[in-house]
Short mmCIF file of C-alpha atoms in Angstrom, two decimals:
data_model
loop_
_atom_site.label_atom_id
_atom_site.label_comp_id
_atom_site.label_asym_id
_atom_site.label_seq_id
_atom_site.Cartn_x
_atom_site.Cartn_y
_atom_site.Cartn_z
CA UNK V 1 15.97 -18.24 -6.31
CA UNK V 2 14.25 -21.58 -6.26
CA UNK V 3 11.18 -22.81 -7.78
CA UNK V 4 9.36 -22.34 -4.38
CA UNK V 5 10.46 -18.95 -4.33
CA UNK V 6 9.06 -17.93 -7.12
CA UNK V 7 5.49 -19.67 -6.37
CA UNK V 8 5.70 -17.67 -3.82
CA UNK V 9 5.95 -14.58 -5.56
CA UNK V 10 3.06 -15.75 -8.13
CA UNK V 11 1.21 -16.11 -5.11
CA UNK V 12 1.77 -12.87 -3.80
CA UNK V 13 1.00 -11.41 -7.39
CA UNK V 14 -2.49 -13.12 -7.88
CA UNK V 15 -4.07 -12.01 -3.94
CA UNK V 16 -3.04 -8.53 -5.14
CA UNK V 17 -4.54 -9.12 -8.42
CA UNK V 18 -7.22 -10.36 -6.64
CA UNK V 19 -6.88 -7.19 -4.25
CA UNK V 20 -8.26 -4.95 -6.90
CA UNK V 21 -10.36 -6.85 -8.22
CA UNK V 22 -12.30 -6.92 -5.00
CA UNK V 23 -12.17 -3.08 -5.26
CA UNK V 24 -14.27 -3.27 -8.69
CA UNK V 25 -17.03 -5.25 -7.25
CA UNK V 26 -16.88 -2.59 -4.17
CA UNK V 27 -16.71 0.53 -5.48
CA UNK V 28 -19.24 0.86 -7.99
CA UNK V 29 -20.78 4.00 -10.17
CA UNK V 30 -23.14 5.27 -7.20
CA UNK V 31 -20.56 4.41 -4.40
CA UNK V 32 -19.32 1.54 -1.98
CA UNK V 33 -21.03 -1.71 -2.08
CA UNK V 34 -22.13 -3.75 1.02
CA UNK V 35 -24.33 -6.60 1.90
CA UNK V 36 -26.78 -4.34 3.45
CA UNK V 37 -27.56 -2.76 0.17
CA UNK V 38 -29.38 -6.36 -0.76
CA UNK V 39 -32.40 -5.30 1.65
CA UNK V 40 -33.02 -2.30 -0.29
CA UNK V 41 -33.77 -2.37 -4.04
CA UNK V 42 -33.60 1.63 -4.07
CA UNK V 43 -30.31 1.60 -2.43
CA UNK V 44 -28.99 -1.37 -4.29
CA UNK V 45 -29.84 0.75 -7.60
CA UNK V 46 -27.96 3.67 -6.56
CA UNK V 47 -24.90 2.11 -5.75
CA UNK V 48 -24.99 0.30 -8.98
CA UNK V 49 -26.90 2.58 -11.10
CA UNK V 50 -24.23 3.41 -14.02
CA UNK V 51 -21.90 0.64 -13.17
CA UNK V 52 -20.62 -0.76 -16.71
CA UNK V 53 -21.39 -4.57 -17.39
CA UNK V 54 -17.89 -5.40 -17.93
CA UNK V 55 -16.66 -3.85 -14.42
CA UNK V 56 -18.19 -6.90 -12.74
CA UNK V 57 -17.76 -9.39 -15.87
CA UNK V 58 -13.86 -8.13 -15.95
CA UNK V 59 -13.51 -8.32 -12.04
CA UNK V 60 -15.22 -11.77 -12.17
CA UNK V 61 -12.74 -13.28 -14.59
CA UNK V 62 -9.81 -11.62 -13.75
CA UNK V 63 -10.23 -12.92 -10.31
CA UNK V 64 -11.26 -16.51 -11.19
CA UNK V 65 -7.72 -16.34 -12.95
CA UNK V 66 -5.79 -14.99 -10.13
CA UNK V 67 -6.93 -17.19 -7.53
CA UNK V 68 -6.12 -20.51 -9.80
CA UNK V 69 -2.69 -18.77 -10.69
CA UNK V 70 -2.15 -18.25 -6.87
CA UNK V 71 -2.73 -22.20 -5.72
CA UNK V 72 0.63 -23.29 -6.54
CA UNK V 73 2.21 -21.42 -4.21
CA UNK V 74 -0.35 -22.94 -1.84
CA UNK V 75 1.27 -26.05 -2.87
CA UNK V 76 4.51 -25.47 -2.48
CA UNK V 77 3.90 -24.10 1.07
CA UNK V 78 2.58 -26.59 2.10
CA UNK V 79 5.40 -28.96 0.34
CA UNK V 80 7.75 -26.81 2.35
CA UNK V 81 5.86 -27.58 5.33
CA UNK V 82 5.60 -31.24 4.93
CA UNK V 83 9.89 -31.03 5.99
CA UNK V 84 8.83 -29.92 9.47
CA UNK V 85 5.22 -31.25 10.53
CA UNK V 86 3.55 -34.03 8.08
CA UNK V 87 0.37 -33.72 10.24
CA UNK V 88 0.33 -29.87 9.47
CA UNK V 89 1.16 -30.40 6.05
CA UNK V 90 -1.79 -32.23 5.51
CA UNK V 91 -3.81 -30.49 7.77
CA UNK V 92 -2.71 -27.25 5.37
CA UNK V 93 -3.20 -29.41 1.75
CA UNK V 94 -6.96 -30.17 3.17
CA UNK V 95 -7.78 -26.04 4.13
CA UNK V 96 -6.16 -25.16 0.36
CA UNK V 97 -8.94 -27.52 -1.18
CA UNK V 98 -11.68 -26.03 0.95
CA UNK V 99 -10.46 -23.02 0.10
CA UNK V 100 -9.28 -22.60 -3.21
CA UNK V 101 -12.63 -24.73 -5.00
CA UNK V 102 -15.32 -23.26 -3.18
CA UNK V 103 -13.32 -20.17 -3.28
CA UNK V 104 -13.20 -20.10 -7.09
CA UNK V 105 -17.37 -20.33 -7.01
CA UNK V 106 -17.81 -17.99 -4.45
CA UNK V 107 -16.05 -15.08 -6.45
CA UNK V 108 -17.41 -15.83 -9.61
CA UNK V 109 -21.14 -15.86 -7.71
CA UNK V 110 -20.61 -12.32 -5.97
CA UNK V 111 -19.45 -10.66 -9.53
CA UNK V 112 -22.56 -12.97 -11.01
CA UNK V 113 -24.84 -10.94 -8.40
CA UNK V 114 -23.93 -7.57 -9.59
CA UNK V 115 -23.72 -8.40 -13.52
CA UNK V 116 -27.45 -10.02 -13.35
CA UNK V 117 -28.55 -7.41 -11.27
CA UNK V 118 -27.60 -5.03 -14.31
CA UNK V 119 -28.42 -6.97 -16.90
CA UNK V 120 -32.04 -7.75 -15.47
CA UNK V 121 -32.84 -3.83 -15.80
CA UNK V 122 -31.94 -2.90 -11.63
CA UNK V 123 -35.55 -3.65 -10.81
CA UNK V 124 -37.40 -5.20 -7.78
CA UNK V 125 -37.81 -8.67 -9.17
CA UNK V 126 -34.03 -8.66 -10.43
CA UNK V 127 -33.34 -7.71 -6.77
CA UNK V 128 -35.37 -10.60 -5.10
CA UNK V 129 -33.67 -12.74 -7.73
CA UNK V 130 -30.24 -12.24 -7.04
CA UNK V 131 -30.75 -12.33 -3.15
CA UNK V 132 -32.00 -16.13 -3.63
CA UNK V 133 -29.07 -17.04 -5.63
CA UNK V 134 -26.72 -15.52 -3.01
CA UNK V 135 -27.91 -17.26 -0.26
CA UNK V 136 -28.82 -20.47 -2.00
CA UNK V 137 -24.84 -20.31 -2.65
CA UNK V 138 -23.44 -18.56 0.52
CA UNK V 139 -22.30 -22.39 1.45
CA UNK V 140 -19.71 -21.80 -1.10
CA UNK V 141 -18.65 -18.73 1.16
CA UNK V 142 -18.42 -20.13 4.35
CA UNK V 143 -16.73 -23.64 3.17
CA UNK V 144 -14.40 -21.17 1.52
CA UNK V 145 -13.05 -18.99 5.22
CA UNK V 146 -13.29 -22.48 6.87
CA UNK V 147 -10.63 -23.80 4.46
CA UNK V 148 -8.33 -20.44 4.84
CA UNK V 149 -8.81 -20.99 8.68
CA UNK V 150 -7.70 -24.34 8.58
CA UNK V 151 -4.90 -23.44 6.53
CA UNK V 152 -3.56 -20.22 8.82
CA UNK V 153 -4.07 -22.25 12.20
CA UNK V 154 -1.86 -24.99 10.51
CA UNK V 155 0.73 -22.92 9.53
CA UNK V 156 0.84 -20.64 12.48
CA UNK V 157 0.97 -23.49 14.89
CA UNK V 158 4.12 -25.10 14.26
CA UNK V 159 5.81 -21.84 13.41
CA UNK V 160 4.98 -20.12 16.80
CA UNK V 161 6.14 -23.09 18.55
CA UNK V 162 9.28 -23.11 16.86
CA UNK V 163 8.86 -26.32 14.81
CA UNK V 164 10.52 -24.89 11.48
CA UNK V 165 13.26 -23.14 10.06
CA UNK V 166 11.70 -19.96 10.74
CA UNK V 167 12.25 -17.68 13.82
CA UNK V 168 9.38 -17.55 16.27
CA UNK V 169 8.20 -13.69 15.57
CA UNK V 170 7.58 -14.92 11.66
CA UNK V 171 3.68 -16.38 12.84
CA UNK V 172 3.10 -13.09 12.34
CA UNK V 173 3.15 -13.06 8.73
CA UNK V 174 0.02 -15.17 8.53
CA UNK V 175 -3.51 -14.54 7.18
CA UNK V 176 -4.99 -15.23 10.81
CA UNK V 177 -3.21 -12.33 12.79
CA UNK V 178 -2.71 -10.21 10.08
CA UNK V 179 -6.55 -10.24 9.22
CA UNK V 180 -7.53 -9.56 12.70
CA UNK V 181 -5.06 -6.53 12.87
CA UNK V 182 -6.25 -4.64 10.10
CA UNK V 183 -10.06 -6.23 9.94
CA UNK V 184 -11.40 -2.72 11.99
CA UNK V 185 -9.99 -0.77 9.14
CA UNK V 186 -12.63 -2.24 6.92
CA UNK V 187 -10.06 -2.21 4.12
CA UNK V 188 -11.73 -3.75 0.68
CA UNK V 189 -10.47 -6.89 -0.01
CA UNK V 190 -8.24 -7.12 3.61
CA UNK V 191 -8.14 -10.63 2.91
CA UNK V 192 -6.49 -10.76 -0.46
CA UNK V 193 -4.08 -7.71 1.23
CA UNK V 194 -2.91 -10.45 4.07
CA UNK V 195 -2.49 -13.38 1.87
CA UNK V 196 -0.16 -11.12 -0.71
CA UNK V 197 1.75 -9.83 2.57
CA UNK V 198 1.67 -13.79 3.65
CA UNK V 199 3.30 -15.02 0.58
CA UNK V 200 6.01 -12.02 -0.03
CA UNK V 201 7.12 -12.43 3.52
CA UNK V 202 7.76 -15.93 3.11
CA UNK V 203 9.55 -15.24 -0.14
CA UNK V 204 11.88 -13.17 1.79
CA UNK V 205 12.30 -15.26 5.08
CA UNK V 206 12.38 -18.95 3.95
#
């Protein structure tokens, strides 16, 4: 096993870390959160009504970890990479830093949402408040899926056209398809679920 495998796998382990952590900031005391619950301070109370401070706080952290302790293997994919395409190795390193440091911020701002909302009593104002911060930093969130598009595009390319090592059938195991195949199952966190299945496949096949 080489040092690339096992980025791999440390990849794989922090997107499922990540995983459930996703599930703590979802399913909260008084149900499932969603965006739509933001309109609706009554609704938004209900949901969250009960929740412990720490849920959010520990799913916050925890995930701020994970997705730092996954970026190596974002590295070393794109290393890998660099043997078969240098354009799409670069192409990949620049979607990792769009992803990974506005990614970071982005997580840490959707538990930061939740914990304020809790800590500011659940009321109307706290509501109002935490909508403004969201959207003054929903940049973060859309630099973020333009980075992780940038990366699965540039990996999927040259392995569909038969460019690496791998055989054709492995684009597959990519965030892109992956995402779009189980995005109507509205799984929590289907993101995090593809990247983890990303990374352990590659483990296996490279």
């Amino acid at each position: 096993m080489t040092t690339t495998h096992l980025l791999f796998l440390l990849a794989c382990a922090g997107h499922l870390v990540l995983w459930r952590c996703d599930w703590n900031l979802t399913y909260l005391a008084g149900g499932r959160f969603d965006f739509r619950c933001l309109q609706d301070n009554d609704r938004l109370s209900a949901v969250l009504g009960g929740t412990p401070l720490k849920q959010p706080m520990g799913a916050t952290m925890v995930g701020a970890f994970a997705l730092t302790a996954a970026f190596p293997g974002y590295l070393a994919l794109c290393r890998w990479m660099e043997a078969f395409s240098p354009l799409c190795a670069g192409l990949m390193l620049a979607g990792c830093v769009l992803f990974f440091l506005p990614g970071v911020a982005h997580h840490v701002f959707c538990g930061a949402v939740e914990w304020f909302y809790l800590r500011l009593g659940r009321t109307e104002e706290a509501r109002e408040v935490i909508v403004d911060f969201f959207k003054g930093t929903s940049a973060t969130m859309f630099l973020c899926y333009l980075g992780l598009l940038l990366f699965a595009v540039s990996l999927f390319v040259p392995v569909v056209s038969g460019a690496t090592e791998l055989p054709r059938w492995a684009c597959l195991c990519n965030t892109l398809p992956l995402f779009l195949l189980l995005s109507p199952l509205r799984i929590v966190g289907t993101m995090n679920l593809v990247s983890a299945v990303l990374f352990f496949g590659l483990f296996v096949l490279v």
